[in-house]
Short mmCIF file of C-alpha atoms and ligand atoms in Angstrom, two decimals:
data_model
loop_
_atom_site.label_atom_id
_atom_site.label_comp_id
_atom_site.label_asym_id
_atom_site.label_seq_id
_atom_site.Cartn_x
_atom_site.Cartn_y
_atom_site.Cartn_z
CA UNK A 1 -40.22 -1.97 78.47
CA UNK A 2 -41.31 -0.36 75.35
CA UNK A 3 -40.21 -0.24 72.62
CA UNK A 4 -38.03 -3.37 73.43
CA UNK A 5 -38.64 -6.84 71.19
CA UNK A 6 -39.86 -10.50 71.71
CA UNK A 7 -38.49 -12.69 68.93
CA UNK A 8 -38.06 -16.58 68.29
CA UNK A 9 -35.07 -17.90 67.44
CA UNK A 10 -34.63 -21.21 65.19
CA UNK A 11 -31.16 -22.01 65.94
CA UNK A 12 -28.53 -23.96 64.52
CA UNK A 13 -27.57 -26.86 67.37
CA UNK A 14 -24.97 -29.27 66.23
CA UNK A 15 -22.66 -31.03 69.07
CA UNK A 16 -19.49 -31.34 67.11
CA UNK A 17 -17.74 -31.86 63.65
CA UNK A 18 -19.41 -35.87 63.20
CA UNK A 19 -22.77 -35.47 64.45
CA UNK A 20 -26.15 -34.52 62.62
CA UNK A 21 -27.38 -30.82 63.59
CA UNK A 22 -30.71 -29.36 64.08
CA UNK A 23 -32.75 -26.37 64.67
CA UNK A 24 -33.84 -25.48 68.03
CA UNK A 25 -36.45 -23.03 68.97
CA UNK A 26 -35.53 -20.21 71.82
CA UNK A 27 -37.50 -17.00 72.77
CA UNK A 28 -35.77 -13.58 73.15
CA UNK A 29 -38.16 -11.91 75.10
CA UNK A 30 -37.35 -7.82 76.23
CA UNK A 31 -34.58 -7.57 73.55
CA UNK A 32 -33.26 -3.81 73.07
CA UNK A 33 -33.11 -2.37 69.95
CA UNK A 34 -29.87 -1.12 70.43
CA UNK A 35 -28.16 -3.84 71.13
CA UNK A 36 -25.58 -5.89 69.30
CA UNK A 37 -26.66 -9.31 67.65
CA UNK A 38 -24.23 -11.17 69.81
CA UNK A 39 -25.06 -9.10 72.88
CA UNK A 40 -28.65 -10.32 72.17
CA UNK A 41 -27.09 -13.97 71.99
CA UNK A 42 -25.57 -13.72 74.83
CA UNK A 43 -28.60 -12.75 76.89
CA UNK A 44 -30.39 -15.88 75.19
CA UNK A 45 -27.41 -17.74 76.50
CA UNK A 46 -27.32 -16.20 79.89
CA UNK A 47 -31.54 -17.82 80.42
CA UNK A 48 -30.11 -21.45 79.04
CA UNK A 49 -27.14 -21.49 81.28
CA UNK A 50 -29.42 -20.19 84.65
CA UNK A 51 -31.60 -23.10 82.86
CA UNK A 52 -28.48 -25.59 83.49
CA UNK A 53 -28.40 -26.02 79.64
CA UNK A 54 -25.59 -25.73 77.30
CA UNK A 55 -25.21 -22.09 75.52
CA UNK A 56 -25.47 -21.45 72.04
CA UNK A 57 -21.87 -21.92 70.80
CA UNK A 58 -20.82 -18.84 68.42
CA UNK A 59 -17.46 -17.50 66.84
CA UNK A 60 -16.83 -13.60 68.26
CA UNK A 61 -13.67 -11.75 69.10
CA UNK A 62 -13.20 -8.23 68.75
CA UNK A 63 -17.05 -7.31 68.32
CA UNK A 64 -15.76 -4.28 66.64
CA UNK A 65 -15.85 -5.27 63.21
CA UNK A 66 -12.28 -5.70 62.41
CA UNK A 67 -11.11 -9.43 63.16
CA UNK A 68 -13.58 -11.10 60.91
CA UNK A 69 -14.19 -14.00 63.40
CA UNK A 70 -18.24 -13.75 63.98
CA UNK A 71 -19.46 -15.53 60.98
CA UNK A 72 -23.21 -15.79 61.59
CA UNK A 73 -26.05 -16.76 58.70
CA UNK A 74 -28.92 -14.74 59.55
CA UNK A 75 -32.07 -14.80 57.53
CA UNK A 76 -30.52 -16.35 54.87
CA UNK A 77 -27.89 -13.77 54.51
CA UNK A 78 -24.38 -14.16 56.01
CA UNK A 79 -23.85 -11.32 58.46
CA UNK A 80 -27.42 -10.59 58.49
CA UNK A 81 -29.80 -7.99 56.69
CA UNK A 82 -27.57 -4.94 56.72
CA UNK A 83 -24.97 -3.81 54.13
CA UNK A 84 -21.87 -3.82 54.83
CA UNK A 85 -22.30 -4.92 58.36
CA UNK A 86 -20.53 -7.63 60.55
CA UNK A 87 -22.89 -9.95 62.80
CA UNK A 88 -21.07 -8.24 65.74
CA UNK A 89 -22.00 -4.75 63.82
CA UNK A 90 -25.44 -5.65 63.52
CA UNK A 91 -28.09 -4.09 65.78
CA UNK A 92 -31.47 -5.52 66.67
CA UNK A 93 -33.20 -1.95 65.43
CA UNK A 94 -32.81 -4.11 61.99
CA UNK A 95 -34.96 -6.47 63.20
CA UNK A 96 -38.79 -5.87 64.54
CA UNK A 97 -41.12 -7.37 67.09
CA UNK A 98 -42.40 -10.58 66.96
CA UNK A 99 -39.40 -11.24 64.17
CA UNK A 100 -38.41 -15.30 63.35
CA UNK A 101 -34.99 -15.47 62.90
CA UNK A 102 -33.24 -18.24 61.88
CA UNK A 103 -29.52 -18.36 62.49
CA UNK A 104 -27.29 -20.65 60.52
CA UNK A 105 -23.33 -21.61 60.92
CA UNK A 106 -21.52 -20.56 57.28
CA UNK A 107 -22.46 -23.51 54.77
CA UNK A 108 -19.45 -24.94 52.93
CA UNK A 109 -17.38 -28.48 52.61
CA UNK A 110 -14.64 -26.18 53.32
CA UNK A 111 -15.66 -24.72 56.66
CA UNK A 112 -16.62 -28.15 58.60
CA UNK A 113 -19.24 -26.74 61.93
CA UNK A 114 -16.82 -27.22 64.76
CA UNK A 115 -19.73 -26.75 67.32
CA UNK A 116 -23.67 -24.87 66.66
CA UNK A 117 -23.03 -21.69 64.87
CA UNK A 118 -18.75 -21.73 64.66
CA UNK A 119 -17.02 -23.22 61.64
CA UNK A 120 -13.30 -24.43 61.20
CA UNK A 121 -12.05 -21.29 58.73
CA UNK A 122 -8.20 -22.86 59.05
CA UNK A 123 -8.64 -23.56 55.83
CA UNK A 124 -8.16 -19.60 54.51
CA UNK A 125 -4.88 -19.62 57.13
CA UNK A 126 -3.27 -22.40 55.17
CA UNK A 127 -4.56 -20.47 52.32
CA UNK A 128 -2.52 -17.15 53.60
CA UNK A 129 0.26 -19.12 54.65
CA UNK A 130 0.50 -20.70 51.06
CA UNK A 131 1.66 -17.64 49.48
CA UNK A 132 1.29 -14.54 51.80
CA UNK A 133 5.11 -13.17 52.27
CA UNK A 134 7.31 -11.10 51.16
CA UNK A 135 11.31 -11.08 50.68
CA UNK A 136 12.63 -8.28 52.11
CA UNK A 137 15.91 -6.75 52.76
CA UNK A 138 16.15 -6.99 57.09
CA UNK A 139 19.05 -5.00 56.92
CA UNK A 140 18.44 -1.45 57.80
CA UNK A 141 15.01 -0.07 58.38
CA UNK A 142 14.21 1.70 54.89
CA UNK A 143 13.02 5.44 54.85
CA UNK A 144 9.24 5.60 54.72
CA UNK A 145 9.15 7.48 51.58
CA UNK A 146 12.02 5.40 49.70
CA UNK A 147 9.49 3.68 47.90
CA UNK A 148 7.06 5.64 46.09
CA UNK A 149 3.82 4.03 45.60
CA UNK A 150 1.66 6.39 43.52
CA UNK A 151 -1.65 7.34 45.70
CA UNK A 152 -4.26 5.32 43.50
CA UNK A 153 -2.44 1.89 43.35
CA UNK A 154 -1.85 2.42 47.40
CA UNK A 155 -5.63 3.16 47.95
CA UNK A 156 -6.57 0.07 45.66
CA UNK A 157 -3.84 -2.15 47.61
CA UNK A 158 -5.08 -0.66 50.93
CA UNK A 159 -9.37 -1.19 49.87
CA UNK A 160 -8.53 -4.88 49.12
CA UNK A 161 -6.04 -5.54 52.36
CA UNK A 162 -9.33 -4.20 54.27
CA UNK A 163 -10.45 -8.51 53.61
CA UNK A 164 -10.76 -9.45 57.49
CA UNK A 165 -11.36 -13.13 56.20
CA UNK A 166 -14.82 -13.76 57.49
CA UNK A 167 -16.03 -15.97 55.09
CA UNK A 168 -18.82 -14.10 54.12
CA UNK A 169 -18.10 -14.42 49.81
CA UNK A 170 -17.87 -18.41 50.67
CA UNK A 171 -20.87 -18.35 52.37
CA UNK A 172 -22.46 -16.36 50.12
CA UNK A 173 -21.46 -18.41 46.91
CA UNK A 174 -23.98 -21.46 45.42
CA UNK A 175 -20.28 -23.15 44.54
CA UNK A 176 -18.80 -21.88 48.34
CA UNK A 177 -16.02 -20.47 46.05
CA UNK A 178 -12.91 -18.63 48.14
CA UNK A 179 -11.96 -16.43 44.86
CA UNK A 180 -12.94 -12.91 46.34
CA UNK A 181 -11.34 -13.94 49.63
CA UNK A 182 -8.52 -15.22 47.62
CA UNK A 183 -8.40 -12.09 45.53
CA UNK A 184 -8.00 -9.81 47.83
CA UNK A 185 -5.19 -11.25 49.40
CA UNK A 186 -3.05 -11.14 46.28
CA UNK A 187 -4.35 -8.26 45.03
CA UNK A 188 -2.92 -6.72 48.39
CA UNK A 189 0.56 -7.88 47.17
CA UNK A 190 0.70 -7.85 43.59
CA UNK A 191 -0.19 -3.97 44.11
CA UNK A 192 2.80 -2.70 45.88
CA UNK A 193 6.37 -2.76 44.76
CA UNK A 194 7.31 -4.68 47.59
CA UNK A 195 5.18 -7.72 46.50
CA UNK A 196 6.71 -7.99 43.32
CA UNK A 197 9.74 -10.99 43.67
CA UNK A 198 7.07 -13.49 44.56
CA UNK A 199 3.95 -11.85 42.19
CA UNK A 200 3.53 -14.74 40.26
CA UNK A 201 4.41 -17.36 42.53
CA UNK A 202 2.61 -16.37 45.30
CA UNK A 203 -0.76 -16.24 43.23
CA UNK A 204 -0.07 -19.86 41.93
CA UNK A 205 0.91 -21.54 45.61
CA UNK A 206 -2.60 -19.39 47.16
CA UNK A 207 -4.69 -20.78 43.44
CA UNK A 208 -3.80 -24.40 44.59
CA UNK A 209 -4.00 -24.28 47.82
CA UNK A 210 -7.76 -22.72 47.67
CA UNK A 211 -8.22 -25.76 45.55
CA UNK A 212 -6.86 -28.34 47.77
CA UNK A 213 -8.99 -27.74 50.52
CA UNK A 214 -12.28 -28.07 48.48
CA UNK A 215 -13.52 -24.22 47.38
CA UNK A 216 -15.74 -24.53 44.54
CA UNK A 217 -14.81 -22.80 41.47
CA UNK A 218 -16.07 -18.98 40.46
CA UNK A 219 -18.90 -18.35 38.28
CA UNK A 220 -19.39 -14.99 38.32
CA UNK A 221 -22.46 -14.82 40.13
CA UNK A 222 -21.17 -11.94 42.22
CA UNK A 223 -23.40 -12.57 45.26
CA UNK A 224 -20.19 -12.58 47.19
CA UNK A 225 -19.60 -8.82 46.39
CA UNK A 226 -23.05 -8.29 47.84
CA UNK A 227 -22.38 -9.71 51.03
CA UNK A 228 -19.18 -8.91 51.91
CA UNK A 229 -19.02 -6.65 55.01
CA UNK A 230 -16.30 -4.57 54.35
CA UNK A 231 -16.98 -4.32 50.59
CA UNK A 232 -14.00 -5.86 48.39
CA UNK A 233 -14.96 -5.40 45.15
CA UNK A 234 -15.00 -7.87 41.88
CA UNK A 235 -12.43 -6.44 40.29
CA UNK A 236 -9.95 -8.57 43.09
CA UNK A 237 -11.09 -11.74 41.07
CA UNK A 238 -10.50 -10.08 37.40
CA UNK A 239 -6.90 -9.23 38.42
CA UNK A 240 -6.15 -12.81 40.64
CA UNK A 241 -7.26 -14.64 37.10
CA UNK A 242 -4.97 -12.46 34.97
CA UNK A 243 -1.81 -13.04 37.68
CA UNK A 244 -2.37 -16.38 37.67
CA UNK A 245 -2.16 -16.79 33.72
CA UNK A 246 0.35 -14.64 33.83
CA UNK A 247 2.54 -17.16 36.02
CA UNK A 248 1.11 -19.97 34.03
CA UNK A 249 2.37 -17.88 30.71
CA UNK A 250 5.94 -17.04 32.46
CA UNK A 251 6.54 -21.13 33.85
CA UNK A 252 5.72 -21.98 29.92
CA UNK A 253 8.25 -19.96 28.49
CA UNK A 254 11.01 -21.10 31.34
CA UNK A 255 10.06 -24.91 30.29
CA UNK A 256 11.37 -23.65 27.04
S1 FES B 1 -16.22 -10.11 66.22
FE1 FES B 1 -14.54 -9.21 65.17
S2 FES B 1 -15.42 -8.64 63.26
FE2 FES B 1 -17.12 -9.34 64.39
#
């Protein structure tokens, strides 16, 4: 049909967790422009299943660009060639005819391949669960506007809650470093009066739990701004360091 696309695939194969992976080569012959990246995945795994072979094993969920969970390295590029794009975003009108693309799982200690193209990212849940909650009051439902949270600080809390945890800055980082993920999740808190009782805490329990399961450390290279999908900005990382030494600062003076 015209205007549609062959391409050749080099994909990631890799059976489970323990065993060595390796590229595989697969056409994608007829391929509409307007479809989705994983819709064009799944009509590669659609021929390899009529084939009797085993389909191309990929993370997806909501394939609406909200629940983070397709996590695909595309050309190099985690989420693929477009700005601000999820995989499940992506359209193959980025790509043209006669295209190679090779299509990697995420790349970090951290995020073990749990089959082909689909990593283990239980590591940022422990991460969350380290030091995302508040203590609230569960008595009576308060009024909306009984908290006033001045219009800036609530669009800078609400830009870095936007995180949907893909991975993306890991991926993205030569050190897989989890700070902008990391960031952003305090950053959500530490903004709002209702984060404040556990400010400092929180951003220590999150720092060592990041470190615990094996993120490298930050050095500024900022290539996981550039690949973020949703856009969380650097400035999550400046104010994560300066809560942390801030807690560091306040546990000093209570040893005192
Ligand atoms: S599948 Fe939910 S963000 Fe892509």
């Amino acid at each position: 049909m015209s205007g549609h696309m062959n391409l050749t695939l080099k994909v990631w194969r890799q059976k489970n967790k323990e065993t060595r992976g390796k590229f595989v080569t697969y056409k994608a012959d007829d391929i509409s422009p307007d479809m989705s990246f994983l819709e064009m995945l799944d009509v590669v795994n659609e021929g390899l299943t009529r084939k009797g072979e085993d389909p191309i094993y990929f993370d997806h969920d909501c394939r609406e660009g909200i629940c983070g969970m397709c996590s695909l390295h595309i050309n190099g590029r985690p989420h693929g060639p477009k700005e601000e794009t999820t995989t499940c975003q992506l359209h193959m009108r980025s790509f043209h005819d006669g295209q190679t693309i090779v299509i990697e799982p995420w790349r970090a200690a951290a995020f073990p391949v749990i089959k082909d193209l689909a990593v283990d990212r239980s590591a940022f849940d422990r991460i969350q669960q380290a030091g995302a909650y508040v203590n609230i009051n569960t008595g009576g439902v308060p009024d909306a506007n009984a908290i006033p949270i001045p219009k800036d600080v609530a669009d800078e809390a609400f830009e870095s809650a936007t995180c949907i945890g893909c991975g993306a800055c890991v991926a993205a980082c030569k050190n897989a470093s989890a700070m902008l993920f990391v960031s952003a999740k305090i950053s959500q808190y530490a903004l709002v009066p209702q984060g404040q009782t556990e400010r400092y805490s929180r951003a220590q329990a999150m720092v060592a739990q990041m470190d615990e399961e094996g993120f490298g450390s930050c050095t500024n290279t900022g290539a996981c701004e550039a690949e973020c999908p949703v856009g969380i900005k650097l400035t999550n990382i400046a104010r994560m360091n300066r809560e942390y030494f801030t807690a560091k600062f306040f546990k000093q003076e209570e040893a005192h």
